[in-house]
GROMACS .gro file of C-alpha atoms in nm:
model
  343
    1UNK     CA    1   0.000   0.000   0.000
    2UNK     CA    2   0.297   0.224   0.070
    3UNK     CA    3   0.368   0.254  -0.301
    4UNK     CA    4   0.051   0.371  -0.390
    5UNK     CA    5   0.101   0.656  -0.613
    6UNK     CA    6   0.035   1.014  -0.494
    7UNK     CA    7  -0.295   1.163  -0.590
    8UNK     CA    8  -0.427   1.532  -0.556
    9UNK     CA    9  -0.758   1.480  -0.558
   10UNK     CA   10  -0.763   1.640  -0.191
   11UNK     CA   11  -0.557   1.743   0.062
   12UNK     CA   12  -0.684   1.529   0.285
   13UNK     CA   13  -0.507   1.226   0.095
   14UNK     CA   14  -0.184   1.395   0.313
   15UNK     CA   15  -0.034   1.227   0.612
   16UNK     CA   16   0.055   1.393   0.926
   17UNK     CA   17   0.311   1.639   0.878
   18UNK     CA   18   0.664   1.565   1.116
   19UNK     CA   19   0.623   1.880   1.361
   20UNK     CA   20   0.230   1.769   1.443
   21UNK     CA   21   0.366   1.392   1.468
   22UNK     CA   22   0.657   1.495   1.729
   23UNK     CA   23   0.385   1.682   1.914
   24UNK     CA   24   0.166   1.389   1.955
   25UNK     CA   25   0.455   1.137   2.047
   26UNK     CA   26   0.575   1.383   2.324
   27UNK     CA   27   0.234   1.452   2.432
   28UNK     CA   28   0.191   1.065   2.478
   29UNK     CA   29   0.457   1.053   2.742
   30UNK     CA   30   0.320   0.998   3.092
   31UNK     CA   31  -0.050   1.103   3.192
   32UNK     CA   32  -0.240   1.427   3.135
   33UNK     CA   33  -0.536   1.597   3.280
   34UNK     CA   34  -0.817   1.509   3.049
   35UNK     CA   35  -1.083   1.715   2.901
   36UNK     CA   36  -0.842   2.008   2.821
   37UNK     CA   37  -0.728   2.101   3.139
   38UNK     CA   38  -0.389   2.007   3.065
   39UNK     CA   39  -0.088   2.171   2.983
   40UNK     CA   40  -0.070   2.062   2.588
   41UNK     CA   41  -0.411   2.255   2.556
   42UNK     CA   42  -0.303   2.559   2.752
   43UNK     CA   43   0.010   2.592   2.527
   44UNK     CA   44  -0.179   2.558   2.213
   45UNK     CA   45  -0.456   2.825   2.298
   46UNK     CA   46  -0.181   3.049   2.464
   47UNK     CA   47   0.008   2.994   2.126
   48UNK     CA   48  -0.287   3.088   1.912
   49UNK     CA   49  -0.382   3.414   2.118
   50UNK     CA   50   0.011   3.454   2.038
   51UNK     CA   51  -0.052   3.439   1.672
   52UNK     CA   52  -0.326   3.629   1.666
   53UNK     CA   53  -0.271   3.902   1.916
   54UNK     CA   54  -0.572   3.870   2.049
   55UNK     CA   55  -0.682   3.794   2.344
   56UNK     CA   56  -0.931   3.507   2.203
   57UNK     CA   57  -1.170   3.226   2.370
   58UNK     CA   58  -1.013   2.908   2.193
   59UNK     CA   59  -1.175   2.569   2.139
   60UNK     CA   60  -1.065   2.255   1.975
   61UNK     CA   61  -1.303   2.071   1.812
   62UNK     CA   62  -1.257   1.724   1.577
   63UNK     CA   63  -1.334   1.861   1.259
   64UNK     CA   64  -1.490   2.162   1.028
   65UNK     CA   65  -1.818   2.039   1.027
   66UNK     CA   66  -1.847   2.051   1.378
   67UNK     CA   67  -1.625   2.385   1.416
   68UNK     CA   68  -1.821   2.539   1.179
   69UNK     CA   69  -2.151   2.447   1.236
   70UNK     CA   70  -2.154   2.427   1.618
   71UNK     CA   71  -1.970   2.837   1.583
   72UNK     CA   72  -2.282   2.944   1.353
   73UNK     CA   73  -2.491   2.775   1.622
   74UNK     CA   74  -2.405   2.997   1.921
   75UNK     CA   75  -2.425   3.303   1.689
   76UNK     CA   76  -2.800   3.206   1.587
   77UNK     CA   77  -3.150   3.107   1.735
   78UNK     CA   78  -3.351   2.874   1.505
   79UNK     CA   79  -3.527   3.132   1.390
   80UNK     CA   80  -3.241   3.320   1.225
   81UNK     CA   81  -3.080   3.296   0.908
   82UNK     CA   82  -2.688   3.277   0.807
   83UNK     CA   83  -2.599   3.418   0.432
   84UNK     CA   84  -2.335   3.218   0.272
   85UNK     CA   85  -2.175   3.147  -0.064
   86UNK     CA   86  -2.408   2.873  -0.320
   87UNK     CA   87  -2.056   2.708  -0.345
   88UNK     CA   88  -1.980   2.762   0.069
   89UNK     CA   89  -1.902   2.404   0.244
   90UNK     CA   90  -2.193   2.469   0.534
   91UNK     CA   91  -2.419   2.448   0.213
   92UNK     CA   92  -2.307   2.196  -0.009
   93UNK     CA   93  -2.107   1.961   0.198
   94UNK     CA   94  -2.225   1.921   0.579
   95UNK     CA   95  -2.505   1.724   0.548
   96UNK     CA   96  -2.713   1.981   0.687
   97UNK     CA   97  -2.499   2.008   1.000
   98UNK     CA   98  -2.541   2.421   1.073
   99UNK     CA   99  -2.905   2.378   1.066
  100UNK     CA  100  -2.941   2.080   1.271
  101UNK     CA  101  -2.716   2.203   1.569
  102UNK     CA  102  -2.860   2.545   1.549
  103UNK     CA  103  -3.250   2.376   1.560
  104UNK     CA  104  -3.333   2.492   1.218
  105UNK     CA  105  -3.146   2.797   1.158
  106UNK     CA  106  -3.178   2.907   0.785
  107UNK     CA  107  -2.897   2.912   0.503
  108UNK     CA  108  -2.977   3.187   0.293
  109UNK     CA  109  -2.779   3.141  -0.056
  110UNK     CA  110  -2.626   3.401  -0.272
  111UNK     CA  111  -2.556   3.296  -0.588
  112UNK     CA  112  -2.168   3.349  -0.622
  113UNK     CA  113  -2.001   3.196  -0.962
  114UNK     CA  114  -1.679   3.255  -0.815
  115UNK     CA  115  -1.718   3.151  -0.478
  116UNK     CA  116  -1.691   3.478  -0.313
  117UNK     CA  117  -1.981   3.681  -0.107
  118UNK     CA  118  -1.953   4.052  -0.170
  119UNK     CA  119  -2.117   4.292   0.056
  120UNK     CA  120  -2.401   4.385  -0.241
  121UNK     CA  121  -2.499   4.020  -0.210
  122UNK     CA  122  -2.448   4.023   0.160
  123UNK     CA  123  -2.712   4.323   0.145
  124UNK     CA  124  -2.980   4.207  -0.125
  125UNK     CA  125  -3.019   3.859   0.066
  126UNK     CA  126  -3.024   4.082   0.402
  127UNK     CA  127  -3.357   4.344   0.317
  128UNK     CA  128  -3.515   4.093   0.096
  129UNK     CA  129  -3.729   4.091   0.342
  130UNK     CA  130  -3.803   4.206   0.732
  131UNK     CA  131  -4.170   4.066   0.796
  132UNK     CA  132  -4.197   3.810   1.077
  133UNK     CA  133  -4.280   3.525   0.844
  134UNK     CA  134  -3.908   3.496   0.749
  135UNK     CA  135  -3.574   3.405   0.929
  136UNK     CA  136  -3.434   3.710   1.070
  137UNK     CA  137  -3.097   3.743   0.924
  138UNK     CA  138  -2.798   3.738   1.151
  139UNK     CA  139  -2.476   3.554   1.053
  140UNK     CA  140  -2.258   3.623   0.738
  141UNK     CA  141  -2.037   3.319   0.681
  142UNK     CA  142  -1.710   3.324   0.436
  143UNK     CA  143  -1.484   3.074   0.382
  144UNK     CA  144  -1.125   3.190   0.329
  145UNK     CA  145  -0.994   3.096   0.083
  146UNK     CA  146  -1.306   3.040  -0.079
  147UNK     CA  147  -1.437   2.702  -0.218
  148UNK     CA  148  -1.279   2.771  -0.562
  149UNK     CA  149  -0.959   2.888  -0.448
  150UNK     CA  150  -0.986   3.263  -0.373
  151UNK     CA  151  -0.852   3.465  -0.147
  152UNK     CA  152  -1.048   3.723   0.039
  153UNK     CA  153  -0.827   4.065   0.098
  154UNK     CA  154  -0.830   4.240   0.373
  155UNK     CA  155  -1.016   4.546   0.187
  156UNK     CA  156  -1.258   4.278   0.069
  157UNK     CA  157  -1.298   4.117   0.467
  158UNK     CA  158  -1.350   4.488   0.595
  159UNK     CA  159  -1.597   4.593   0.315
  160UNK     CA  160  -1.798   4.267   0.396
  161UNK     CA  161  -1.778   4.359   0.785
  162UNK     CA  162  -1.891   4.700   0.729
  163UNK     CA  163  -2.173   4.592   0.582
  164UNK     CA  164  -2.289   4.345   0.815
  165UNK     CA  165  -2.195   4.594   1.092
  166UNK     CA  166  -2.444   4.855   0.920
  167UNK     CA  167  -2.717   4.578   0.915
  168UNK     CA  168  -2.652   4.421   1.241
  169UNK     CA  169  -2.478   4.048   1.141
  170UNK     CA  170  -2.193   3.885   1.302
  171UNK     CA  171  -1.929   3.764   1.080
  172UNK     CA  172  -1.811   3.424   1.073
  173UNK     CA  173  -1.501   3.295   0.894
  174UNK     CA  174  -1.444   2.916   0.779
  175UNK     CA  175  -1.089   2.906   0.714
  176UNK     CA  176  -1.035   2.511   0.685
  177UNK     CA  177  -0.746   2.640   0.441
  178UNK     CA  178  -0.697   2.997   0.666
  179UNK     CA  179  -0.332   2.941   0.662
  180UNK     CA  180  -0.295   2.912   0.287
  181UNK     CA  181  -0.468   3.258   0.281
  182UNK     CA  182  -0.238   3.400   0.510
  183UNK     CA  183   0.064   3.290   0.298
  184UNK     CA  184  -0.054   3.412   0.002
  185UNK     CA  185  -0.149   3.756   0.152
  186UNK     CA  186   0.194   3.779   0.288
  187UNK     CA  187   0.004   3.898   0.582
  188UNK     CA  188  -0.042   3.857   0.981
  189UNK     CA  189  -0.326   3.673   1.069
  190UNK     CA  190  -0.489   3.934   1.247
  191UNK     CA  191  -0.537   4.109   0.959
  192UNK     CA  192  -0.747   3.902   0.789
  193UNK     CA  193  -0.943   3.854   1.083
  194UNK     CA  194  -1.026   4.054   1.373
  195UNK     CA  195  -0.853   4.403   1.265
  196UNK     CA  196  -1.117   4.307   0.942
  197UNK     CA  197  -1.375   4.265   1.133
  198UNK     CA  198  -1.444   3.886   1.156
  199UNK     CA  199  -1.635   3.763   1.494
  200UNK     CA  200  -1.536   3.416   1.466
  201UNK     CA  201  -1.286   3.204   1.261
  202UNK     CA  202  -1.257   2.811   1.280
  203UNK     CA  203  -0.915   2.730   1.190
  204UNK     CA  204  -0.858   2.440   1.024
  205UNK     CA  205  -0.572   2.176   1.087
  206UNK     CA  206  -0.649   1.872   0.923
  207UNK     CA  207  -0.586   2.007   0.581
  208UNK     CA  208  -0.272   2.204   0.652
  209UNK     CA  209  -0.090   1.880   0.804
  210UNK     CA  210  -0.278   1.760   1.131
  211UNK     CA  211  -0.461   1.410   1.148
  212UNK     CA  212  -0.735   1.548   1.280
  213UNK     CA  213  -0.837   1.909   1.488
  214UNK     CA  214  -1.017   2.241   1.434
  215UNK     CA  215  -0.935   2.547   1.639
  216UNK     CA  216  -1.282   2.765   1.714
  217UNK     CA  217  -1.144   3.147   1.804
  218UNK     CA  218  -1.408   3.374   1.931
  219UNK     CA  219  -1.231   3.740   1.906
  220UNK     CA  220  -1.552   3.886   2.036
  221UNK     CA  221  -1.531   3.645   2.378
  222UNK     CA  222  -1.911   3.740   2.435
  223UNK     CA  223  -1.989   3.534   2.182
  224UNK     CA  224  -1.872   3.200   2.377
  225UNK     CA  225  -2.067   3.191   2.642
  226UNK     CA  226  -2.143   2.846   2.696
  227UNK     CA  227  -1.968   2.703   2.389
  228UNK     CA  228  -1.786   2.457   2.584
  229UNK     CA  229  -2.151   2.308   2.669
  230UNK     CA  230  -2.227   2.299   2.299
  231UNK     CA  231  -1.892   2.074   2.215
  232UNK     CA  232  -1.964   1.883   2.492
  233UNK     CA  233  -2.315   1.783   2.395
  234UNK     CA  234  -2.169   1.763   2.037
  235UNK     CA  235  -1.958   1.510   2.118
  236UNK     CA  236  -1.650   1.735   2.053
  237UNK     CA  237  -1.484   1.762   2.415
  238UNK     CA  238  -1.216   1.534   2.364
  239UNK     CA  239  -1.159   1.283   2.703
  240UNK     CA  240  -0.776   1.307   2.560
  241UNK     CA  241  -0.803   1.648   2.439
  242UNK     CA  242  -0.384   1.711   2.476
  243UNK     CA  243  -0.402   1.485   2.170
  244UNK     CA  244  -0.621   1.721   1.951
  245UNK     CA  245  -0.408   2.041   2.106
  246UNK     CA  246  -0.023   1.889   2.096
  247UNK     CA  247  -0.034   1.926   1.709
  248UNK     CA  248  -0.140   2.246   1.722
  249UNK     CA  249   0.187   2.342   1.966
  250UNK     CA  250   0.414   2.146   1.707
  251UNK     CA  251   0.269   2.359   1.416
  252UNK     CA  252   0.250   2.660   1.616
  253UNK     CA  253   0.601   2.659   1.767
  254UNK     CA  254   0.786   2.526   1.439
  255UNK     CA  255   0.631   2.766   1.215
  256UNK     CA  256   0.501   2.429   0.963
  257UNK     CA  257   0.174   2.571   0.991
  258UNK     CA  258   0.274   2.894   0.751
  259UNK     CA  259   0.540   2.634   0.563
  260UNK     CA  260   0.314   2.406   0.492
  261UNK     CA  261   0.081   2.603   0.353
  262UNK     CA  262   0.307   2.828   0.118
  263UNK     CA  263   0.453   2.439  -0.029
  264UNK     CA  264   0.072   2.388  -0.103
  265UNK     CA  265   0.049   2.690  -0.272
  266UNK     CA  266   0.362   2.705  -0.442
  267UNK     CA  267   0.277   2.359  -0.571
  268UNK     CA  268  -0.078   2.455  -0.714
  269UNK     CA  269   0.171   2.769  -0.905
  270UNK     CA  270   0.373   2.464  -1.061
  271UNK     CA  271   0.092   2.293  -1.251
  272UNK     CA  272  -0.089   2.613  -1.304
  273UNK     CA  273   0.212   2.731  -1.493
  274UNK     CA  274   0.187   2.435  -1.719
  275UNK     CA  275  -0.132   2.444  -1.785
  276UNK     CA  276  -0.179   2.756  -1.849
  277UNK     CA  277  -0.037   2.734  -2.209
  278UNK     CA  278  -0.229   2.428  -2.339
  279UNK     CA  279  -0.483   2.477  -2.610
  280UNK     CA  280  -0.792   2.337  -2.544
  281UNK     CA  281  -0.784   2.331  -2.182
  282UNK     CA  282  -0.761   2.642  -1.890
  283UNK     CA  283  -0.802   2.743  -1.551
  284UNK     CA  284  -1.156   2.781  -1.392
  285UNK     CA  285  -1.041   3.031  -1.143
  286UNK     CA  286  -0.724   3.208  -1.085
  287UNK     CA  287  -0.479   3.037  -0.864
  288UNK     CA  288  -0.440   3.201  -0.543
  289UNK     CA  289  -0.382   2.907  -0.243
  290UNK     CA  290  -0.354   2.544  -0.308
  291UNK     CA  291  -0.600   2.445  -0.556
  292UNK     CA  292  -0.637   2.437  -0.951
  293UNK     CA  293  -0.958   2.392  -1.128
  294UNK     CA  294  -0.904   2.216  -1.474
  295UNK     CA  295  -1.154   2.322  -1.692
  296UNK     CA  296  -1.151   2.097  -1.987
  297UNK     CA  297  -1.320   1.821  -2.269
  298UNK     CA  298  -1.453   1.509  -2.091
  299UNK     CA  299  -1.258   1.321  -2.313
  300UNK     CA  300  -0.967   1.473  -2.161
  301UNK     CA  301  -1.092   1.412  -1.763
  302UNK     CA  302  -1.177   1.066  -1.850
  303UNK     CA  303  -0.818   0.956  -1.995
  304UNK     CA  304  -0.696   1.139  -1.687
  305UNK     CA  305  -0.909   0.900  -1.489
  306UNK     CA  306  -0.787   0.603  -1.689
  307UNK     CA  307  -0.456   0.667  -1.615
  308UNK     CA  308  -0.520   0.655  -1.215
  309UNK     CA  309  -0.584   1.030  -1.129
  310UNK     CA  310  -0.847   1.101  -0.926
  311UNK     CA  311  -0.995   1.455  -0.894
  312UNK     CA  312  -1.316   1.561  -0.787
  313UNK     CA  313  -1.535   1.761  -1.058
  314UNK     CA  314  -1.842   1.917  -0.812
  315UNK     CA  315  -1.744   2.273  -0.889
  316UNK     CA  316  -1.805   2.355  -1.221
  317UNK     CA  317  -1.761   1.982  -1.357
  318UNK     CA  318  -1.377   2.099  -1.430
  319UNK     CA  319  -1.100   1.882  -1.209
  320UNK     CA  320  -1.010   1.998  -0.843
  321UNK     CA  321  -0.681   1.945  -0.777
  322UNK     CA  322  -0.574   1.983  -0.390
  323UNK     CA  323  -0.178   2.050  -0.278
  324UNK     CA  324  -0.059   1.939   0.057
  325UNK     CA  325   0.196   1.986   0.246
  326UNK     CA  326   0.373   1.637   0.092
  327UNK     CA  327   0.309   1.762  -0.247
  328UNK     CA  328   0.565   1.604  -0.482
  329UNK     CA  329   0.706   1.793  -0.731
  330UNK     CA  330   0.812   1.546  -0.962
  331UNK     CA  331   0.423   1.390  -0.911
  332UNK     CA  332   0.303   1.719  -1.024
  333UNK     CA  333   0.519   1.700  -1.302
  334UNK     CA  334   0.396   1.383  -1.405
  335UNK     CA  335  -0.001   1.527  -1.380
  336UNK     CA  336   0.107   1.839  -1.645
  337UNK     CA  337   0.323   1.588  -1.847
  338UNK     CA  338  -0.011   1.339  -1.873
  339UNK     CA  339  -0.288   1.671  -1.957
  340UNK     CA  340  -0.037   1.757  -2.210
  341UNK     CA  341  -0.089   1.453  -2.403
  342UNK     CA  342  -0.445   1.417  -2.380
  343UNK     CA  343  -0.473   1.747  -2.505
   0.00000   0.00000   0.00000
């Protein structure tokens, strides 16, 4: 099984990354207080206020599904509504998570063919309406990057934020890829989230080199009042929690978090830059983090497929391909080499 060629088809395909592995093993020395009151989970949300320069309530949760949807949960009552992206995960790809933990909160869907929520669609889904027969309005939810790859700027994050300030939303940020944003950017973390404006951000690990962990910062702390009850009855307070925070300490303290991302991104660059001359064959999106949409003939995507790639096509029916932080070079090489003679 160990020779199993790489695939892209997600960056979830990655293993755990060395620093978040050496964090585990050393956590797994001797016996811990459980249920996060141990030193491993002190470190990691001391390390995270660090990063963010904030003084932050911090939660670890299993996953982005419950991050996310147990974050829009304590910003709604099941009578309010939360306006995301059409192509936004908490829509297509949580199995109707948000609204089940938040007893039936609305999704409200702007149509977005790039993935991104701008503060006109932000307002038009807002003052549709204001009579009591329809779900108040009171979340805005972006993922950054976006669904398709995109990076929100910080002009773009404060421009959204205004607007939901002016019509009385909080702002929630998925960020399961929030690191590749911030090494794209070039920019501290804090800018591209609290100093913009964003209430809440659930930070993703898994994807950026962790087996498994989501870190849920409230900036605006009265926002988690009783959160800790909602993981708990989620099923999200870890017995063994040092063993979702340790990997955050390793990535924190070794700086792979940032690293890992900008090798994901630089690695989405390298086939980009091969496509990008083909006849015949393009780029859905622009590449900004670690993702390329391949937009091409099915004849093409289906003598990919027959020579063992997998990608996913449920954006746009063009090929997703995802970049880890084990992204091969010479694999991606061998992707451009095989679209160039399908082509």
């Amino acid at each position: 099984m160990a020779n199993i060629p790489q695939q892209f088809a997600s960056d979830n395909y990655a293993g755990i990354c060395p620093e978040a592995w050496a964090a585990m093993q050393a956590a797994n020395d001797g016996s811990a207080v459980a249920y996060g009151n141990d030193d491993w989970t002190i470190r990691a949300a001391d390390g995270l206020r660090a990063l963010f320069e904030s003084d932050a309530q911090v939660f670890f949760a299993f996953n982005g599904t419950a991050a996310n949807s147990l974050a829009l949960a304590s910003l709604c009552q099941s009578y309010h509504s939360v306006i995301c992206s059409s192509s936004a995960h908490v829509e297509t790809d949580e199995c109707g998570a948000p609204e089940f933990f938040s007893n039936g909160s609305k999704l409200l869907v702007a149509p977005t063919p790039d993935g991104k929520l701008t503060p006109q669609a932000i307002r038009d889904l807002a003052i549709s309406r204001s009579d009591i027969h329809f779900p108040k309005p009171r979340v805005v939810t972006v993922t950054q990057p976006t669904e398709t790859g995109l990076v929100y700027t910080p002009d773009e994050l404060k421009a959204i934020s205004a607007t939901c300030r002016e019509l009385g939303l909080k702002l929630h940020m998925d960020g399961a890829r929030f690191a590749h944003a911030c090494a794209t950017l070039d920019c501290a973390p804090a800018d591209i989230t609290w100093r913009a404006g964003v209430d809440v951000l659930c930070f993703g690990g898994t994807k950026n080199g962790m087996a498994v962990g989501d870190a849920v910062l409230f900036f605006d702390t009265a926002l988690s009042e009783d959160f800790g009850y909602r993981c708990k009855q989620a099923g999200q307070l870890a017995s063994k929690m040092r063993f979702l925070a340790a990997p955050w300490v390793g990535m924190l303290e070794s700086g792979a978090w940032l690293k890992n991302a900008q090798h994901g991104n630089a690695c989405a660059k390298r086939l980009a830059a091969q496509i990008e001359p083909l006849n015949g064959v393009g780029l859905m999106f622009p590449v900004e983090a670690n993702a390329v949409f391949l937009r091409a003939p099915e004849a093409v995507l289906q003598g990919l497929r027959d020579r063992g790639w997998l990608f996913y096509t449920f954006i746009g029916g063009g090929a997703r391909f995802m970049f880890a932080w084990d992204a091969k070079p010479e694999r991606i090489d061998e992707l451009a080499a095989d679209i160039r003679s399908l082509v």
